[in-house]
Amino acid sequence: MFSRWNWVACGFYLVLSICSPDVSGGLVQSCGHIIPESPVLALGSNFTALCILNESCLDFGNIYASQIIWKIKNRLVPKEQYREINRTVSSVTFNDTSSLDTPLTCNILADGQIEQNIYGITVTVGLAPEKPKNLSCIVHQQSRFTYAMTCTWNPGRHTFLDTQFRLRYRWPEQIFPDCIPKDVNNSCTIDDSQFFVNTEIWVEATNALGKAESDPLVVDPIDIVKPLPPQNVSITSALLPTVLQLCWENWISDAVMTLKFNIRYRIVGDTNWMEVPPEDTASPRTSFSIQGLRPYTEYVFSIRCMKEDGAGYWSDWSEEKTGITTEDQPSKGPPIWRIIDTSQLPACWTVHLIWKALKPYEANGVILQYELTVRDKSSLSSPVKKYNVTSTNHTLQLQEGTYEVTLIARNSVGPSPPSVLLIPASNSKAPVKNLRTLPKHDKLWVGWTAPNNYVLKYVIEWCLMSSSSDCIIEWQIALGDVQGIDLKGIKPFKCYLITVYPLYADGQGSGQSVKAYLKQDRPSKGPTVQTKKVGKAEAVLTWNHLTVEEQNGFIRNYTILYKTIDGNETVVTVDPSKTEYTLSSLTSDTLYTVRMMASTDNGSRTGPDFTFTTQKFGKGEIEAIVVPVCLAFLLIVLLGVLFCFNKRDLIKKHIWPIVPDPSKSNIAQWSPQVPAKHNISSKEQMYPEGSFTDVSVVEIEADDKKSFSEQDLKPFDLLKKEKSTSEGHSSGIGGSSCMSSPRQSVSDSDEGETTQNTSSTVQYSTVVLNGYRDQTPVQVFSRSESTQPLLDSEERSEDHAGGVDSTPQRQQYFRQNGGQDETNTDRPCFERTKQITHANEGDLVGFVQLQISGQSSQPLGLGMEKNTQEAAVSNVLQTCTEGQTVRPETVEENPLSVDEMPKSYLPQTVRQGGYMPQ
Amino acid sequence: MAAAESPSAALRRRDLCSRGIRLAGKMRADVVDLLDAYVEQQGLDASVSVAAVEGVPLAAVERWDEQTGTQRLLENLAAYRAFRALLAQMLEEQREQLGEADAGLGRALAAVLLQVSAFAYHLEELLRLESRGIPGDEGDEEEEDGPPPPPRLSLFEQKLRGLGVLRELAQWAVRSVRDLRQLAKPSPATGTAPGLAESP
């Protein structure tokens, strides 16, 4: 029982003692403490801590050193690092303090299980300061009398501890207050440094783990001064145009420090500084005259200083001041060139003289005017012309010739040396050779090989080529001993035309030109291609050249790319000089897509697509088909026409059968008393009944004949002249022995009329009359074998009786004779010829000759002679006989000769008194 | 002075002389500037005549050219030690009078005081090179022996004394330059008096 209460009391006491930090003054007392208290440890060193238990706790709480456990933060320290020194002291050892952390606590396990904290310490781990290194000092002049010395050093490694740096300095017998840096650990500034005494300067670094000092720096601060730059710098012009005087004030009196200087200057706008030789300004001074400057040029000056012996530092450069030199005469004449326009008149030049304004360093002032002198060298008597010009160009109208142009630029001080340009009548001298270009960054180098002769200088012209505007010429003059220059201001991707002229002492060489690009790019657009002509298997493509603005470089080639819709693309490369190309081996009636690509050295650009369809038929194919078809058609038509022509009678017969008009038959006028039985008999004898196969029979009423008056017949007679065909029809009743057609009978009847004085005979149709003038009509008439001479003899007797009136009578009774008179003219003859043409072509000549033979006493246009008429008639008869196709057998059956025919015809009988027609 | 001066000692001596000369020159320039500021700040007339400052040997001396180098150094050292004490007193009085109101004048006084101290150090070094013993500082001795308190002066008297101190210091600066130039000259008998041509 006692024992139990004892343990409870002990535990309570232990808790109280642990919770009480103050042993002496508090209600409770700590049971132990750790030595050392809050140590600062060097990183990497070993460390041993002791936990010492109070004796009072030992007896009351039964706690001993063997129960102590050590912890770093909440991490238990391995017991291997513990050591029980005695029953109240336990130590822990750390070989490397880098493993330490804070807090380090000493704890006990009360009753073997309850962990109670006895004490804890804060452990700080860090490094001792390193020795500061690289101490250096500089004295900055802050005003005329104040100098601040700033020293810097390398503080060394980080110590992880609060480390104090202080800059210390002293004289041998005087120690100054330390300079303690603010916010930094590597520099400090001493405001009142004193010169001319060697001052020992060093840096001291201190922290909880130690102190370190830098090596001392012994220096007279005057030797490390960086003075203020000279002030109040001013520039005044000297008498000479190449000199300016620079004045300034120094911040430091010579008593303190003598100075040397640096003076630099540059032209306004230029970035490059020039410097006065240092040896010229190595002594104390407050002014300096800068020589060798350009006249009428604005300069910027700046100056700095340092201790004369070179100890210390250069001051900053002073503020920049500008000054301008005075004017001087122009140092050279303006470069001059000309452009000659000969387009107006061949012998008259428009000379544009152009020159460049002198550069500022050449003009040496403001150019007031240019004095231009033109002398005609080809005519010594010509006066020298002088012009005062304020611009940089002048245009003259000169006759073609050789001129010497002199140009002088003048400023307020004086004139420039003259520039002379010789304008020869012709540029006949040798040109430069091997003109070439080469891009160099942003410049274009133009090179050439000099001619063999000595060249005074070269003129290089160049201009930006444009398709929309004229080439604006820029130019530059190069000395004669150079063979290449750099052209500036050349734009990339632009085409320039560069021309080089060599200028000789006695003339000028012809210009050599070259096109060049500073930089090439691919064309800005591709060519637009289209078809000029599309065939079955070929297409002629055409395109326009890209404009010079679009080219962006030299077009090396064109590439034509074409394909069908589903086919592979075909590529063709074309020479860049061409604007047309023929695609061949195309598929007919196929849609093609074609586009064109222009290529420079730096790339290509493709133009828009163009589609076309090849034709289905090639050139001439349609013609080859159509023309033969047409020709065949025409041939067929022609053959048809010929056939129809040949068969016209047959066709005519079938289509338009000949219907004789009885009203026009002259036979109706015949006398009904014509018995001619004997004729009939004789005719029957001569022509058996069976031989008449084609006889037209016209029945004419005797009363009808009464209506035929002479007046009625007259117009008929006139009409017969024009329409002998119809007359023929009417007169051809009954046909003929020669031809069965009525027309043939007409011919026969005419023939009968015209051959009344000949022995030829014509068969007349036999007319069957019903009656005439109350006469008993003859019922049947066979074909009449009478001939015209019978009628003629009757008429002749009437003519003898009637005199002049015989003609109307004849027309009345025998109308076919109406054309008798007219047969003496040519016209009826041709009319007949027309009629004959309806017959067989082969009969034509025969009929004509027949007519001639019937008109033996009449002159004929055919030119036939009388002595040949009989022979002709015989021929005609023969021909006629031969040409009869209808009834050839008739002639064959009566192969009578011309001499025999009269014997077999009635008219011969009538002559002998046998036949009397009415 | 040692008859056979080592090269390093000669170099050191020349260096000290050179620095001393330039320090004296700067000190004179600063003192002249300080005089102007002091007269203006203290409300004094620049043309006022001031009696010789007690305890400071006069810069002007008869037979200056007959003095030896050591003698010159000793006189200079005595003068600058006196100036150091006087300037320190002036600086103290200045701070008492003006506090921090005119820090510029105080800084200028402090700078001159430092220069005086530095020049005194130069002189002591030169004397060491002369192998001569350096006399003890009277001011220090007085401090050690318990010097009598300086007579209490009125404010105006303090100003006039300050003006006198600065004027005399300016005079001494000029003389010191000449003295050191004499010393800097390489002569076989450094201790002998310089020629008349070298007299100030």
Coordinates of N, CA, C and O in Angstrom, one line a residue, chain A residues 421-498:
Chain A
L421 N 34.5 67.5 -117.9 CA 33.9 66.4 -118.6 C 34.0 66.6 -120.1 O 33.6 67.6 -120.6
L422 N 34.5 65.6 -120.7 CA 34.6 65.7 -122.2 C 33.5 64.9 -122.8 O 33.3 63.8 -122.5
I423 N 32.7 65.6 -123.6 CA 31.6 65.0 -124.3 C 32.0 64.8 -125.8 O 32.0 65.7 -126.6
P424 N 32.4 63.6 -126.1 CA 32.8 63.3 -127.5 C 31.6 63.2 -128.5 O 30.5 63.0 -128.0
A425 N 32.0 63.3 -129.7 CA 30.9 63.2 -130.7 C 30.3 61.8 -130.7 O 29.2 61.5 -131.0
S426 N 31.2 60.8 -130.4 CA 30.8 59.4 -130.4 C 31.6 58.7 -129.4 O 32.7 59.0 -129.1
N427 N 30.9 57.7 -128.8 CA 31.6 56.9 -127.8 C 32.3 55.7 -128.5 O 31.9 54.6 -128.5
S428 N 33.4 56.1 -129.1 CA 34.0 55.1 -130.0 C 35.2 54.4 -129.4 O 35.8 53.5 -130.0
K429 N 35.5 54.7 -128.2 CA 36.7 54.1 -127.5 C 36.3 52.7 -127.0 O 35.1 52.3 -127.0
A430 N 37.3 52.1 -126.5 CA 37.1 50.7 -126.1 C 36.3 50.6 -124.8 O 36.5 51.4 -123.9
P431 N 35.4 49.7 -124.7 CA 34.6 49.6 -123.5 C 35.3 48.7 -122.5 O 36.4 48.1 -122.8
V432 N 34.7 48.7 -121.3 CA 35.3 47.8 -120.3 C 34.9 46.3 -120.7 O 34.0 46.1 -121.5
K433 N 35.6 45.4 -120.1 CA 35.3 44.0 -120.4 C 34.9 43.3 -119.2 O 35.3 43.7 -118.1
N434 N 34.3 42.2 -119.4 CA 34.0 41.2 -118.3 C 33.2 41.9 -117.2 O 33.6 41.8 -116.0
L435 N 32.2 42.7 -117.5 CA 31.4 43.3 -116.5 C 30.6 42.3 -115.7 O 30.0 41.4 -116.3
R436 N 30.7 42.4 -114.4 CA 30.0 41.4 -113.6 C 29.6 42.1 -112.2 O 30.1 43.2 -111.9
T437 N 28.8 41.4 -111.5 CA 28.3 41.9 -110.2 C 28.4 40.8 -109.2 O 28.4 39.6 -109.5
L438 N 28.4 41.3 -108.0 CA 28.5 40.3 -106.9 C 27.8 41.0 -105.6 O 28.3 42.0 -105.2
P439 N 26.8 40.4 -105.1 CA 26.2 41.0 -103.9 C 27.1 40.8 -102.7 O 27.7 39.7 -102.5
K440 N 27.2 41.9 -101.9 CA 28.0 41.9 -100.7 C 27.2 42.5 -99.6 O 27.1 43.7 -99.5
H441 N 26.5 41.6 -98.8 CA 25.7 42.1 -97.8 C 24.6 43.0 -98.4 O 23.9 42.7 -99.2
D442 N 24.7 44.3 -97.9 CA 23.7 45.2 -98.4 C 24.2 46.1 -99.6 O 23.6 47.0 -100.0
K443 N 25.4 45.7 -100.1 CA 25.9 46.4 -101.2 C 26.0 45.5 -102.4 O 26.1 44.3 -102.3
L444 N 26.1 46.1 -103.6 CA 26.2 45.4 -104.8 C 27.5 45.7 -105.4 O 27.7 46.9 -105.8
W445 N 28.4 44.8 -105.5 CA 29.8 45.1 -106.0 C 29.7 44.9 -107.6 O 29.1 43.9 -108.1
V446 N 30.2 45.9 -108.2 CA 30.3 45.9 -109.7 C 31.7 45.9 -110.1 O 32.5 46.7 -109.7
G447 N 32.1 44.9 -110.8 CA 33.5 44.8 -111.2 C 33.6 44.7 -112.7 O 32.7 44.3 -113.4
W448 N 34.8 45.0 -113.2 CA 35.0 45.0 -114.6 C 36.5 44.8 -114.9 O 37.3 45.0 -113.9
T449 N 36.8 44.5 -116.1 CA 38.2 44.4 -116.5 C 38.5 45.6 -117.3 O 37.8 45.9 -118.2
A450 N 39.6 46.3 -116.9 CA 39.9 47.6 -117.6 C 40.3 47.3 -119.0 O 40.9 46.3 -119.4
P451 N 40.0 48.3 -119.9 CA 40.5 48.2 -121.2 C 42.0 48.4 -121.3 O 42.7 48.7 -120.2
N452 N 42.6 48.1 -122.4 CA 44.0 48.2 -122.5 C 44.5 49.6 -122.4 O 45.6 49.9 -121.9
N453 N 43.7 50.6 -122.8 CA 44.2 51.9 -122.8 C 44.0 52.5 -121.4 O 43.2 52.0 -120.5
Y454 N 44.7 53.6 -121.1 CA 44.7 54.2 -119.8 C 43.3 54.9 -119.7 O 42.9 55.7 -120.5
V455 N 42.7 54.7 -118.6 CA 41.4 55.2 -118.3 C 41.5 56.2 -117.2 O 42.1 56.0 -116.2
L456 N 40.9 57.4 -117.5 CA 41.0 58.4 -116.4 C 40.0 58.1 -115.3 O 40.4 58.1 -114.1
K457 N 38.9 57.7 -115.6 CA 37.9 57.3 -114.6 C 36.8 56.6 -115.3 O 36.6 56.5 -116.5
Y458 N 36.0 56.0 -114.4 CA 34.8 55.2 -114.9 C 33.6 55.9 -114.4 O 33.5 56.4 -113.3
V459 N 32.5 55.8 -115.2 CA 31.2 56.3 -114.8 C 30.3 55.0 -114.7 O 30.2 54.3 -115.7
I460 N 29.8 54.8 -113.6 CA 28.9 53.7 -113.4 C 27.5 54.2 -113.3 O 27.1 55.0 -112.3
E461 N 26.7 53.9 -114.2 CA 25.2 54.2 -114.2 C 24.4 53.0 -113.7 O 24.8 51.9 -114.1
W462 N 23.4 53.2 -112.9 CA 22.5 52.1 -112.6 C 21.1 52.7 -112.4 O 21.0 53.9 -112.0
C463 N 20.2 51.9 -112.7 CA 18.8 52.3 -112.5 C 18.0 51.1 -112.2 O 18.3 50.0 -112.6
L464 N 16.9 51.4 -111.4 CA 16.0 50.3 -111.0 C 15.0 50.1 -112.2 O 14.3 51.0 -112.6
M465 N 15.0 48.9 -112.7 CA 14.2 48.6 -113.8 C 12.7 48.5 -113.4 O 12.4 47.9 -112.4
S466 N 11.9 49.1 -114.2 CA 10.4 49.0 -113.9 C 9.7 48.9 -115.1 O 10.0 49.4 -116.2
S467 N 8.6 48.2 -115.1 CA 7.7 48.0 -116.2 C 6.7 49.2 -116.4 O 6.1 49.3 -117.4
S468 N 6.6 50.0 -115.3 CA 5.6 51.0 -115.3 C 6.2 52.4 -115.5 O 5.5 53.3 -115.7
S469 N 7.4 52.5 -115.2 CA 8.0 53.9 -115.3 C 9.4 53.8 -115.9 O 10.0 52.7 -116.0
D470 N 9.9 55.0 -116.2 CA 11.2 55.0 -116.8 C 12.3 54.7 -115.8 O 12.1 54.8 -114.6
C471 N 13.4 54.3 -116.3 CA 14.5 54.0 -115.5 C 15.2 55.3 -115.0 O 15.7 56.1 -115.8
I472 N 15.1 55.5 -113.8 CA 15.7 56.8 -113.2 C 17.2 56.4 -112.9 O 17.5 55.6 -112.1
I473 N 18.0 57.2 -113.6 CA 19.4 56.8 -113.6 C 20.1 57.4 -112.4 O 20.0 58.6 -112.1
E474 N 20.9 56.6 -111.8 CA 21.8 57.1 -110.7 C 23.2 56.7 -111.2 O 23.4 55.8 -112.1
W475 N 24.1 57.5 -110.8 CA 25.5 57.3 -111.3 C 26.5 57.6 -110.3 O 26.3 58.2 -109.3
Q476 N 27.7 57.1 -110.6 CA 28.8 57.3 -109.7 C 30.1 57.3 -110.5 O 30.2 56.6 -111.5
I477 N 31.0 58.0 -110.0 CA 32.3 58.1 -110.7 C 33.3 57.3 -109.9 O 33.4 57.5 -108.7
A478 N 34.1 56.5 -110.6 CA 35.2 55.7 -109.9 C 36.5 56.1 -110.6 O 36.5 56.5 -111.8
L479 N 37.5 56.1 -109.8 CA 38.8 56.4 -110.4 C 39.3 55.4 -111.4 O 38.8 54.3 -111.4
G480 N 40.2 55.8 -112.2 CA 40.6 55.0 -113.3 C 41.4 53.8 -112.9 O 41.6 52.8 -113.6
D481 N 41.9 53.8 -111.6 CA 42.8 52.7 -111.2 C 42.0 51.6 -110.5 O 42.6 50.7 -109.9
V482 N 40.7 51.8 -110.4 CA 39.9 50.8 -109.7 C 39.2 49.9 -110.8 O 39.0 50.4 -111.9
Q483 N 38.9 48.8 -110.4 CA 38.2 47.9 -111.3 C 36.9 47.3 -110.6 O 36.6 46.1 -110.8
G484 N 36.4 48.1 -109.7 CA 35.2 47.6 -109.1 C 34.8 48.6 -108.0 O 35.6 49.2 -107.3
I485 N 33.5 48.7 -107.8 CA 33.0 49.6 -106.7 C 31.8 48.9 -106.1 O 31.2 48.0 -106.6
D486 N 31.5 49.4 -104.9 CA 30.3 48.9 -104.2 C 29.2 49.9 -104.5 O 29.4 51.1 -104.2
L487 N 28.1 49.5 -104.9 CA 26.9 50.3 -105.1 C 26.1 50.2 -103.8 O 25.7 49.2 -103.4
K488 N 25.8 51.4 -103.3 CA 25.0 51.4 -102.0 C 23.5 51.8 -102.4 O 23.2 52.4 -103.4
G489 N 22.7 51.5 -101.4 CA 21.3 51.9 -101.6 C 20.6 51.0 -102.6 O 19.5 51.3 -103.1
I490 N 21.1 49.8 -102.8 CA 20.5 48.9 -103.7 C 19.5 48.1 -103.0 O 19.7 47.6 -101.9
K491 N 18.3 48.0 -103.5 CA 17.2 47.3 -102.8 C 17.2 45.8 -103.2 O 17.5 45.5 -104.4
P492 N 16.9 45.0 -102.3 CA 16.9 43.6 -102.7 C 15.6 43.3 -103.5 O 14.7 44.0 -103.5
F493 N 15.7 42.2 -104.2 CA 14.6 41.7 -105.1 C 14.3 42.6 -106.2 O 13.2 42.5 -106.8
K494 N 15.1 43.6 -106.5 CA 14.8 44.5 -107.6 C 15.9 44.4 -108.6 O 17.1 44.1 -108.3
C495 N 15.5 44.5 -109.9 CA 16.4 44.3 -111.0 C 17.0 45.7 -111.3 O 16.3 46.7 -111.5
Y496 N 18.3 45.7 -111.4 CA 19.0 46.9 -111.7 C 19.8 46.7 -113.0 O 20.4 45.6 -113.3
L497 N 19.8 47.7 -113.8 CA 20.5 47.7 -115.0 C 21.7 48.6 -114.8 O 21.6 49.8 -114.5
I498 N 22.9 48.0 -114.9 CA 24.1 48.7 -114.5 C 25.0 48.8 -115.8 O 25.2 47.9 -116.5

